[in-house]
Amino acid sequence: MSQLLGRIAKISSSSVVKKHGLCFSDFRSLSTAATPYLLFNPTDKYEMTLACEPLVELNLYDPRKDETVKFPDQTLTRQLLSATKGGSSRGWVVARNIFDSTLHLTNMFNPCASRKVISLPPTKGRISRISLSASPDQEDCVLAAMSTGSSLIMCRLGDSDWTPIKTPFFASTMIYSERDGKFYLSRVGHEEYNGPVDLVDTSSGFPQVSLYQSFPYSEIPKSRLEQLSSTYKCQHIVESPSGESFIVYWLEDYLKKEESKASHAKEPPYHSSIKIKPRGFVVFRQDLEQRIASYTEDIGHLCIFLGDNEAFCVSTTEFPGLKPNSVYFAKYDTGFGFYDLSSNTVHDVINPPPYSCCNDWLAPLQ
């Protein structure tokens, strides 16, 4: 009992505050400098605070230190402790409770000074990706989500229902552009598309949702063109802090039978889900003046983060320890690591920790 009280003394009590009709659970935690993290599932300590909040140990991968970091004596709500993740944006995560299917938007998985949980409208479909137009602390914040039930849904924080957005194509990824003030969707498929590009009546008060249209591609090295043509690829859109736009192709191949067996023989059981090998990433910079997508192997001091999260980009000058001119990746069937654009080399994390990975890179909280 004394040990439990000692633990409780380390944790500030939670309070409930009202803001614009919403119920926020406000928590105090360790003061941690903002940094990108890869989210692992937390470790349940099977202990409670006096307010009956579960105590957990947050498990994160810090790419700046290239190591797993733990944040002990953290609190989660009961709903979040038994929840699956549905994507992340701006360091916030959507979580669905596995028992009652309630949805919440939270930053509690990201070490920060002020921790919050926001209730979201119910939906029958499974949410796989999200994008926020602004920090949830701002009144005009809009949440867009990819849902298996209705493809794309949107809501303002505090709405009682989602607003479905009709999409005449299948979208794979989504971002919010600070520069253009709209959401962009990346379309799956290479066949010609002649349908509408803008999908929202902006008189509704929602930001525009548009199909992202790339400029014509510049010439690229033959070897890279062959890679683009011969491997499975997924297109991602990302915008730098200064407003530069990039199109990133994530290239993958299924492991050969021998490679798969060798991988399973050397790796622990929690690594056995790896079936696909990342072959590389091809990056095009959108040149607004020349209206061309220029192939590049040099994005300077920037690095890009791709996973189940909304793609984001940070400057390594602001976050020392990150690899400049690189793409950090995380996926259930590929594992995680980073790709050096200048040498076209994949660097896998060889010894991942024994926690299940959520494959969400958490952007630094603003």
mmCIF file of C-alpha atoms in Angstrom:
data_model
loop_
_atom_site.group_PDB
_atom_site.id
_atom_site.type_symbol
_atom_site.label_atom_id
_atom_site.label_comp_id
_atom_site.label_asym_id
_atom_site.label_seq_id
_atom_site.Cartn_x
_atom_site.Cartn_y
_atom_site.Cartn_z
ATOM 1 C CA MET A 1 0.000 0.000 0.000
ATOM 2 C CA SER A 2 2.822 2.391 0.872
ATOM 3 C CA GLN A 3 4.428 1.699 -2.518
ATOM 4 C CA LEU A 4 1.187 2.538 -4.281
ATOM 5 C CA LEU A 5 0.809 5.770 -2.317
ATOM 6 C CA GLY A 6 4.386 6.615 -3.207
ATOM 7 C CA ARG A 7 3.580 6.148 -6.870
ATOM 8 C CA ILE A 8 0.434 8.222 -6.565
ATOM 9 C CA ALA A 9 2.405 11.058 -5.019
ATOM 10 C CA LYS A 10 4.448 11.311 -8.215
ATOM 11 C CA ILE A 11 1.377 11.886 -10.350
ATOM 12 C CA SER A 12 -0.630 15.074 -10.343
ATOM 13 C CA SER A 13 -4.336 14.627 -9.897
ATOM 14 C CA SER A 14 -6.525 14.915 -12.982
ATOM 15 C CA SER A 15 -9.164 17.525 -13.481
ATOM 16 C CA VAL A 16 -12.022 17.924 -15.901
ATOM 17 C CA VAL A 17 -12.320 21.227 -17.720
ATOM 18 C CA LYS A 18 -15.022 22.447 -20.084
ATOM 19 C CA LYS A 19 -14.069 24.090 -23.353
ATOM 20 C CA HIS A 20 -16.556 24.945 -26.099
ATOM 21 C CA GLY A 21 -18.971 22.301 -24.830
ATOM 22 C CA LEU A 22 -16.334 19.545 -24.845
ATOM 23 C CA CYS A 23 -15.192 17.426 -21.944
ATOM 24 C CA PHE A 24 -11.397 17.340 -21.716
ATOM 25 C CA SER A 25 -9.559 15.165 -19.206
ATOM 26 C CA ASP A 26 -6.533 17.292 -18.375
ATOM 27 C CA PHE A 27 -3.492 15.462 -16.975
ATOM 28 C CA ARG A 28 -0.085 16.627 -15.788
ATOM 29 C CA SER A 29 2.954 14.523 -16.587
ATOM 30 C CA LEU A 30 6.691 14.665 -17.039
ATOM 31 C CA SER A 31 7.917 17.796 -18.765
ATOM 32 C CA THR A 32 9.484 16.434 -21.955
ATOM 33 C CA ALA A 33 11.053 18.326 -24.824
ATOM 34 C CA ALA A 34 9.045 17.932 -28.026
ATOM 35 C CA THR A 35 10.522 15.288 -30.298
ATOM 36 C CA PRO A 36 9.253 12.750 -32.847
ATOM 37 C CA TYR A 37 8.582 9.316 -31.349
ATOM 38 C CA LEU A 38 7.488 5.919 -32.654
ATOM 39 C CA LEU A 39 4.598 4.623 -30.577
ATOM 40 C CA PHE A 40 4.644 1.176 -28.956
ATOM 41 C CA ASN A 41 1.852 -0.243 -26.841
ATOM 42 C CA PRO A 42 2.075 0.814 -23.180
ATOM 43 C CA THR A 43 2.865 -1.622 -20.372
ATOM 44 C CA ASP A 44 -0.035 -1.990 -17.936
ATOM 45 C CA LYS A 45 1.270 -1.794 -14.350
ATOM 46 C CA TYR A 46 -2.031 -3.161 -12.956
ATOM 47 C CA GLU A 47 -2.113 -0.326 -10.446
ATOM 48 C CA MET A 48 -4.448 2.628 -10.004
ATOM 49 C CA THR A 49 -4.231 6.207 -8.818
ATOM 50 C CA LEU A 50 -6.608 7.451 -6.112
ATOM 51 C CA ALA A 51 -8.792 8.736 -8.968
ATOM 52 C CA CYS A 52 -8.992 5.138 -10.283
ATOM 53 C CA GLU A 53 -6.911 5.918 -13.364
ATOM 54 C CA PRO A 54 -4.733 3.036 -14.633
ATOM 55 C CA LEU A 55 -0.983 3.428 -14.200
ATOM 56 C CA VAL A 56 1.098 2.499 -17.237
ATOM 57 C CA GLU A 57 4.609 2.724 -18.566
ATOM 58 C CA LEU A 58 4.748 4.465 -21.940
ATOM 59 C CA ASN A 59 7.070 2.732 -24.413
ATOM 60 C CA LEU A 60 8.408 4.814 -27.286
ATOM 61 C CA TYR A 61 11.255 4.647 -29.779
ATOM 62 C CA ASP A 62 13.313 7.841 -29.892
ATOM 63 C CA PRO A 63 14.960 8.127 -33.343
ATOM 64 C CA ARG A 64 17.218 10.923 -32.096
ATOM 65 C CA LYS A 65 18.837 8.549 -29.598
ATOM 66 C CA ASP A 66 18.169 5.374 -31.627
ATOM 67 C CA GLU A 67 16.815 3.674 -28.533
ATOM 68 C CA THR A 68 13.608 2.768 -26.751
ATOM 69 C CA VAL A 69 12.636 5.159 -23.986
ATOM 70 C CA LYS A 70 10.242 4.482 -21.119
ATOM 71 C CA PHE A 71 8.117 6.959 -19.218
ATOM 72 C CA PRO A 72 7.038 5.340 -15.939
ATOM 73 C CA ASP A 73 4.081 6.228 -13.732
ATOM 74 C CA GLN A 74 1.927 7.657 -16.510
ATOM 75 C CA THR A 75 -1.868 7.579 -16.435
ATOM 76 C CA LEU A 76 -4.390 6.557 -19.075
ATOM 77 C CA THR A 77 -8.162 6.539 -18.954
ATOM 78 C CA ARG A 78 -9.847 3.130 -18.811
ATOM 79 C CA GLN A 79 -11.158 3.695 -22.347
ATOM 80 C CA LEU A 80 -7.646 4.287 -23.706
ATOM 81 C CA LEU A 81 -6.083 1.368 -21.868
ATOM 82 C CA SER A 82 -8.334 -1.040 -23.806
ATOM 83 C CA ALA A 83 -8.230 0.622 -27.209
ATOM 84 C CA THR A 84 -6.869 0.123 -30.699
ATOM 85 C CA LYS A 85 -5.153 2.995 -32.504
ATOM 86 C CA GLY A 86 -6.635 4.534 -35.656
ATOM 87 C CA GLY A 87 -3.851 6.784 -36.892
ATOM 88 C CA SER A 88 -2.180 9.941 -35.641
ATOM 89 C CA SER A 89 -1.793 13.579 -36.670
ATOM 90 C CA ARG A 90 0.152 16.436 -35.052
ATOM 91 C CA GLY A 91 1.129 14.078 -32.221
ATOM 92 C CA TRP A 92 -2.523 13.211 -31.412
ATOM 93 C CA VAL A 93 -3.953 9.687 -31.713
ATOM 94 C CA VAL A 94 -7.462 8.385 -32.411
ATOM 95 C CA ALA A 95 -8.289 5.392 -30.191
ATOM 96 C CA ARG A 96 -11.304 3.046 -30.345
ATOM 97 C CA ASN A 97 -12.289 1.153 -27.194
ATOM 98 C CA ILE A 98 -12.438 -2.574 -27.925
ATOM 99 C CA PHE A 99 -15.446 -3.141 -25.633
ATOM 100 C CA ASP A 100 -17.889 -0.320 -26.417
ATOM 101 C CA SER A 101 -16.348 1.095 -29.664
ATOM 102 C CA THR A 102 -16.255 4.638 -28.262
ATOM 103 C CA LEU A 103 -13.822 6.933 -30.077
ATOM 104 C CA HIS A 104 -11.445 9.418 -28.499
ATOM 105 C CA LEU A 105 -8.797 11.832 -29.724
ATOM 106 C CA THR A 106 -5.896 12.102 -27.300
ATOM 107 C CA ASN A 107 -2.323 13.259 -26.847
ATOM 108 C CA MET A 108 -1.818 11.044 -23.780
ATOM 109 C CA PHE A 109 0.485 8.660 -25.670
ATOM 110 C CA ASN A 110 2.846 11.554 -26.393
ATOM 111 C CA PRO A 111 4.916 12.770 -23.416
ATOM 112 C CA CYS A 112 3.953 16.396 -22.923
ATOM 113 C CA ALA A 113 3.114 18.958 -20.245
ATOM 114 C CA SER A 114 -0.678 18.949 -20.634
ATOM 115 C CA ARG A 115 -2.524 15.748 -21.559
ATOM 116 C CA LYS A 116 -6.068 15.633 -22.904
ATOM 117 C CA VAL A 117 -8.795 13.259 -24.089
ATOM 118 C CA ILE A 118 -11.578 14.437 -26.427
ATOM 119 C CA SER A 119 -14.704 12.385 -27.159
ATOM 120 C CA LEU A 120 -15.534 11.866 -30.847
ATOM 121 C CA PRO A 121 -18.822 10.933 -32.559
ATOM 122 C CA PRO A 122 -19.445 7.194 -33.013
ATOM 123 C CA THR A 123 -18.895 5.517 -36.368
ATOM 124 C CA LYS A 124 -19.477 1.955 -37.566
ATOM 125 C CA GLY A 125 -16.460 1.918 -39.865
ATOM 126 C CA ARG A 126 -12.906 1.320 -38.684
ATOM 127 C CA ILE A 127 -10.776 4.453 -38.801
ATOM 128 C CA SER A 128 -7.373 3.841 -40.368
ATOM 129 C CA ARG A 129 -5.891 7.323 -40.921
ATOM 130 C CA ILE A 130 -6.565 10.815 -39.624
ATOM 131 C CA SER A 131 -5.558 14.392 -40.356
ATOM 132 C CA LEU A 132 -6.101 17.491 -38.216
ATOM 133 C CA SER A 133 -6.438 20.948 -39.760
ATOM 134 C CA ALA A 134 -5.018 22.553 -36.600
ATOM 135 C CA SER A 135 -4.155 21.774 -33.010
ATOM 136 C CA PRO A 136 -7.249 20.493 -31.147
ATOM 137 C CA ASP A 137 -6.723 23.399 -28.741
ATOM 138 C CA GLN A 138 -7.869 25.761 -31.509
ATOM 139 C CA GLU A 139 -11.566 26.475 -32.037
ATOM 140 C CA ASP A 140 -11.512 25.954 -35.810
ATOM 141 C CA CYS A 141 -9.880 22.500 -35.672
ATOM 142 C CA VAL A 142 -11.403 19.964 -38.092
ATOM 143 C CA LEU A 143 -10.681 16.236 -38.005
ATOM 144 C CA ALA A 144 -10.740 14.256 -41.262
ATOM 145 C CA ALA A 145 -10.621 10.471 -41.079
ATOM 146 C CA MET A 146 -10.430 7.588 -43.517
ATOM 147 C CA SER A 147 -13.080 5.054 -42.565
ATOM 148 C CA THR A 148 -13.840 1.622 -43.978
ATOM 149 C CA GLY A 149 -17.544 2.365 -43.719
ATOM 150 C CA SER A 150 -17.811 5.616 -45.666
ATOM 151 C CA SER A 151 -14.347 6.190 -47.123
ATOM 152 C CA LEU A 152 -13.882 9.741 -45.788
ATOM 153 C CA ILE A 153 -15.610 11.429 -42.842
ATOM 154 C CA MET A 154 -15.096 14.807 -41.154
ATOM 155 C CA CYS A 155 -16.149 16.524 -37.956
ATOM 156 C CA ARG A 156 -15.473 19.606 -35.912
ATOM 157 C CA LEU A 157 -14.428 18.791 -32.379
ATOM 158 C CA GLY A 158 -17.683 18.917 -30.440
ATOM 159 C CA ASP A 159 -19.926 17.701 -33.302
ATOM 160 C CA SER A 160 -22.384 14.930 -32.419
ATOM 161 C CA ASP A 161 -22.098 13.256 -35.845
ATOM 162 C CA TRP A 162 -19.573 12.758 -38.618
ATOM 163 C CA THR A 163 -20.120 14.365 -42.010
ATOM 164 C CA PRO A 164 -19.474 11.872 -44.845
ATOM 165 C CA ILE A 165 -17.512 13.154 -47.845
ATOM 166 C CA LYS A 166 -18.222 11.392 -51.126
ATOM 167 C CA THR A 167 -14.972 10.310 -52.774
ATOM 168 C CA PRO A 168 -15.285 8.997 -56.365
ATOM 169 C CA PHE A 169 -11.921 7.229 -56.063
ATOM 170 C CA PHE A 170 -10.078 5.104 -53.516
ATOM 171 C CA ALA A 171 -7.689 7.215 -51.443
ATOM 172 C CA SER A 172 -4.655 5.722 -49.726
ATOM 173 C CA THR A 173 -3.145 8.631 -47.781
ATOM 174 C CA MET A 174 -4.141 12.114 -46.676
ATOM 175 C CA ILE A 175 -2.509 15.275 -45.349
ATOM 176 C CA TYR A 176 -3.579 18.773 -44.384
ATOM 177 C CA SER A 177 -1.641 21.509 -46.192
ATOM 178 C CA GLU A 178 -0.886 24.519 -44.006
ATOM 179 C CA ARG A 179 0.212 26.386 -47.131
ATOM 180 C CA ASP A 180 -3.017 25.837 -49.076
ATOM 181 C CA GLY A 181 -5.454 25.525 -46.158
ATOM 182 C CA LYS A 182 -6.995 22.275 -47.430
ATOM 183 C CA PHE A 183 -6.851 18.500 -47.103
ATOM 184 C CA TYR A 184 -5.196 16.547 -49.912
ATOM 185 C CA LEU A 185 -5.919 12.933 -50.827
ATOM 186 C CA SER A 186 -3.584 10.601 -52.678
ATOM 187 C CA ARG A 187 -5.404 8.336 -55.144
ATOM 188 C CA VAL A 188 -4.695 4.630 -55.605
ATOM 189 C CA GLY A 189 -4.363 3.454 -59.204
ATOM 190 C CA HIS A 190 -2.678 4.622 -62.381
ATOM 191 C CA GLU A 191 -5.654 4.755 -64.717
ATOM 192 C CA GLU A 192 -6.746 8.169 -65.953
ATOM 193 C CA TYR A 193 -9.176 9.997 -63.672
ATOM 194 C CA ASN A 194 -11.613 12.555 -65.097
ATOM 195 C CA GLY A 195 -13.847 13.093 -62.070
ATOM 196 C CA PRO A 196 -14.082 16.074 -59.690
ATOM 197 C CA VAL A 197 -10.933 17.261 -57.935
ATOM 198 C CA ASP A 198 -12.536 19.356 -55.171
ATOM 199 C CA LEU A 199 -14.932 17.305 -53.044
ATOM 200 C CA VAL A 200 -16.339 19.693 -50.410
ATOM 201 C CA ASP A 201 -18.846 22.533 -50.566
ATOM 202 C CA THR A 202 -16.847 25.020 -48.502
ATOM 203 C CA SER A 203 -20.023 26.918 -47.564
ATOM 204 C CA SER A 204 -20.445 24.110 -45.011
ATOM 205 C CA GLY A 205 -17.575 25.635 -43.065
ATOM 206 C CA PHE A 206 -15.298 22.646 -43.644
ATOM 207 C CA PRO A 207 -11.924 23.098 -45.357
ATOM 208 C CA GLN A 208 -11.722 21.920 -48.953
ATOM 209 C CA VAL A 209 -10.746 18.297 -49.622
ATOM 210 C CA SER A 210 -8.955 17.880 -52.956
ATOM 211 C CA LEU A 211 -7.335 15.149 -54.978
ATOM 212 C CA TYR A 212 -3.627 15.936 -54.970
ATOM 213 C CA GLN A 213 -2.437 16.596 -58.498
ATOM 214 C CA SER A 214 1.265 16.288 -59.116
ATOM 215 C CA PHE A 215 3.170 18.226 -61.733
ATOM 216 C CA PRO A 216 4.739 16.201 -64.588
ATOM 217 C CA TYR A 217 7.761 14.241 -63.388
ATOM 218 C CA SER A 218 11.271 15.171 -64.420
ATOM 219 C CA GLU A 219 13.697 12.604 -65.803
ATOM 220 C CA ILE A 220 15.051 10.181 -63.224
ATOM 221 C CA PRO A 221 17.970 7.712 -63.286
ATOM 222 C CA LYS A 222 17.214 4.523 -65.211
ATOM 223 C CA SER A 223 17.865 2.308 -62.174
ATOM 224 C CA ARG A 224 15.338 4.251 -60.102
ATOM 225 C CA LEU A 225 12.806 4.167 -62.932
ATOM 226 C CA GLU A 226 13.174 0.383 -63.087
ATOM 227 C CA GLN A 227 12.574 0.195 -59.343
ATOM 228 C CA LEU A 228 9.427 2.285 -59.698
ATOM 229 C CA SER A 229 8.178 -0.006 -62.458
ATOM 230 C CA SER A 230 9.051 -3.382 -60.943
ATOM 231 C CA THR A 231 8.122 -3.103 -57.259
ATOM 232 C CA TYR A 232 4.943 -2.494 -55.288
ATOM 233 C CA LYS A 233 4.716 1.189 -54.385
ATOM 234 C CA CYS A 234 2.559 3.468 -52.279
ATOM 235 C CA GLN A 235 2.390 7.224 -52.820
ATOM 236 C CA HIS A 236 2.651 9.647 -49.911
ATOM 237 C CA ILE A 237 2.318 13.425 -49.870
ATOM 238 C CA VAL A 238 4.272 15.448 -47.330
ATOM 239 C CA GLU A 239 4.760 19.153 -46.696
ATOM 240 C CA SER A 240 7.833 20.650 -45.044
ATOM 241 C CA PRO A 241 7.622 23.260 -42.251
ATOM 242 C CA SER A 242 8.431 25.951 -44.846
ATOM 243 C CA GLY A 243 5.639 24.814 -47.196
ATOM 244 C CA GLU A 244 7.634 22.741 -49.711
ATOM 245 C CA SER A 245 5.677 19.790 -51.126
ATOM 246 C CA PHE A 246 7.150 16.354 -51.784
ATOM 247 C CA ILE A 247 5.758 13.188 -53.335
ATOM 248 C CA VAL A 248 7.341 10.085 -51.831
ATOM 249 C CA TYR A 249 7.011 6.596 -53.304
ATOM 250 C CA TRP A 250 7.558 3.803 -50.786
ATOM 251 C CA LEU A 251 8.913 0.794 -52.728
ATOM 252 C CA GLU A 252 8.479 -2.737 -51.372
ATOM 253 C CA ASP A 253 9.048 -6.367 -52.342
ATOM 254 C CA TYR A 254 7.779 -9.527 -50.690
ATOM 255 C CA LEU A 255 10.538 -11.481 -48.995
ATOM 256 C CA LYS A 256 11.653 -14.569 -50.865
ATOM 257 C CA LYS A 257 11.041 -17.871 -49.110
ATOM 258 C CA GLU A 258 14.704 -18.190 -48.146
ATOM 259 C CA GLU A 259 14.835 -14.600 -46.860
ATOM 260 C CA SER A 260 11.682 -15.122 -44.827
ATOM 261 C CA LYS A 261 13.012 -18.310 -43.229
ATOM 262 C CA ALA A 262 16.349 -16.676 -42.443
ATOM 263 C CA SER A 263 14.579 -13.707 -40.881
ATOM 264 C CA HIS A 264 12.413 -15.901 -38.658
ATOM 265 C CA ALA A 265 15.388 -17.976 -37.581
ATOM 266 C CA LYS A 266 17.333 -14.947 -36.372
ATOM 267 C CA GLU A 267 14.599 -12.678 -35.093
ATOM 268 C CA PRO A 268 12.532 -13.023 -31.898
ATOM 269 C CA PRO A 269 8.875 -14.150 -32.224
ATOM 270 C CA TYR A 270 7.532 -10.592 -32.066
ATOM 271 C CA HIS A 271 9.386 -9.856 -35.295
ATOM 272 C CA SER A 272 7.785 -12.739 -37.231
ATOM 273 C CA SER A 273 5.143 -10.505 -38.859
ATOM 274 C CA ILE A 274 7.722 -9.140 -41.305
ATOM 275 C CA LYS A 275 6.822 -10.396 -44.779
ATOM 276 C CA ILE A 276 7.865 -7.428 -46.916
ATOM 277 C CA LYS A 277 11.217 -5.748 -47.410
ATOM 278 C CA PRO A 278 11.401 -2.001 -48.065
ATOM 279 C CA ARG A 279 13.457 -1.577 -51.247
ATOM 280 C CA GLY A 280 13.752 2.168 -51.073
ATOM 281 C CA PHE A 281 12.020 5.511 -51.397
ATOM 282 C CA VAL A 282 11.804 7.762 -54.443
ATOM 283 C CA VAL A 283 11.240 11.461 -53.762
ATOM 284 C CA PHE A 284 9.988 14.205 -56.077
ATOM 285 C CA ARG A 285 10.054 17.872 -55.087
ATOM 286 C CA GLN A 286 7.102 19.903 -56.382
ATOM 287 C CA ASP A 287 8.582 22.968 -58.116
ATOM 288 C CA LEU A 288 5.822 25.599 -58.050
ATOM 289 C CA GLU A 289 7.685 28.019 -60.349
ATOM 290 C CA GLN A 290 8.615 25.556 -63.102
ATOM 291 C CA ARG A 291 5.509 23.428 -62.433
ATOM 292 C CA ILE A 292 7.448 20.198 -62.516
ATOM 293 C CA ALA A 293 8.011 17.366 -60.025
ATOM 294 C CA SER A 294 11.791 17.135 -59.831
ATOM 295 C CA TYR A 295 13.423 13.851 -58.835
ATOM 296 C CA THR A 296 15.755 14.461 -55.923
ATOM 297 C CA GLU A 297 18.134 12.594 -53.652
ATOM 298 C CA ASP A 298 18.769 15.712 -51.575
ATOM 299 C CA ILE A 299 16.164 17.218 -49.258
ATOM 300 C CA GLY A 300 18.890 18.897 -47.225
ATOM 301 C CA HIS A 301 18.452 19.031 -43.461
ATOM 302 C CA LEU A 302 14.897 17.673 -43.659
ATOM 303 C CA CYS A 303 13.703 14.192 -42.720
ATOM 304 C CA ILE A 304 10.323 12.601 -43.471
ATOM 305 C CA PHE A 305 8.252 10.255 -41.268
ATOM 306 C CA LEU A 306 5.958 7.663 -42.890
ATOM 307 C CA GLY A 307 3.779 5.040 -41.202
ATOM 308 C CA ASP A 308 0.135 4.740 -40.160
ATOM 309 C CA ASN A 309 0.421 8.394 -39.137
ATOM 310 C CA GLU A 310 -0.216 11.459 -41.263
ATOM 311 C CA ALA A 311 3.094 11.963 -43.086
ATOM 312 C CA PHE A 312 5.145 14.808 -41.637
ATOM 313 C CA CYS A 313 8.508 16.436 -42.124
ATOM 314 C CA VAL A 314 10.858 18.120 -39.633
ATOM 315 C CA SER A 315 14.182 19.908 -39.770
ATOM 316 C CA THR A 316 17.140 18.118 -38.208
ATOM 317 C CA THR A 317 18.556 21.484 -37.172
ATOM 318 C CA GLU A 318 15.636 21.742 -34.740
ATOM 319 C CA PHE A 319 15.938 18.109 -33.651
ATOM 320 C CA PRO A 320 19.639 17.176 -33.378
ATOM 321 C CA GLY A 321 20.273 13.450 -33.581
ATOM 322 C CA LEU A 322 17.864 12.796 -36.448
ATOM 323 C CA LYS A 323 19.394 11.719 -39.748
ATOM 324 C CA PRO A 324 19.225 14.554 -42.305
ATOM 325 C CA ASN A 325 18.182 13.815 -45.881
ATOM 326 C CA SER A 326 16.358 10.655 -44.831
ATOM 327 C CA VAL A 327 12.974 8.945 -44.633
ATOM 328 C CA TYR A 328 11.973 7.231 -41.372
ATOM 329 C CA PHE A 329 9.484 4.404 -41.924
ATOM 330 C CA ALA A 330 7.332 2.034 -39.853
ATOM 331 C CA LYS A 331 4.884 -0.624 -40.992
ATOM 332 C CA TYR A 332 3.453 -3.837 -39.543
ATOM 333 C CA ASP A 333 4.892 -6.135 -42.192
ATOM 334 C CA THR A 334 8.206 -4.332 -42.826
ATOM 335 C CA GLY A 335 9.416 -3.300 -39.382
ATOM 336 C CA PHE A 336 10.895 0.157 -38.898
ATOM 337 C CA GLY A 337 14.068 2.055 -39.632
ATOM 338 C CA PHE A 338 15.286 4.854 -41.880
ATOM 339 C CA TYR A 339 16.374 5.303 -45.485
ATOM 340 C CA ASP A 340 19.342 7.454 -46.479
ATOM 341 C CA LEU A 341 18.444 9.276 -49.702
ATOM 342 C CA SER A 342 22.005 10.239 -50.651
ATOM 343 C CA SER A 343 23.280 6.636 -50.596
ATOM 344 C CA ASN A 344 19.926 4.948 -51.388
ATOM 345 C CA THR A 345 20.425 2.661 -48.389
ATOM 346 C CA VAL A 346 17.820 1.096 -46.086
ATOM 347 C CA HIS A 347 18.809 0.948 -42.410
ATOM 348 C CA ASP A 348 16.557 -1.414 -40.435
ATOM 349 C CA VAL A 349 16.406 -1.317 -36.668
ATOM 350 C CA ILE A 350 18.099 -4.642 -35.963
ATOM 351 C CA ASN A 351 17.020 -5.210 -32.374
ATOM 352 C CA PRO A 352 13.505 -3.863 -31.881
ATOM 353 C CA PRO A 353 12.182 -3.950 -28.306
ATOM 354 C CA PRO A 354 9.723 -6.651 -27.172
ATOM 355 C CA TYR A 355 6.662 -4.413 -27.452
ATOM 356 C CA SER A 356 4.063 -4.480 -30.183
ATOM 357 C CA CYS A 357 4.527 -1.469 -32.434
ATOM 358 C CA CYS A 358 1.594 0.737 -33.403
ATOM 359 C CA ASN A 359 3.434 1.966 -36.527
ATOM 360 C CA ASP A 360 2.511 5.567 -35.743
ATOM 361 C CA TRP A 361 5.235 8.183 -35.689
ATOM 362 C CA LEU A 362 4.093 10.890 -33.287
ATOM 363 C CA ALA A 363 4.848 14.362 -34.598
ATOM 364 C CA PRO A 364 6.230 16.852 -32.058
ATOM 365 C CA LEU A 365 3.332 18.446 -30.211
ATOM 366 C CA GLN A 366 2.947 22.140 -30.937
#
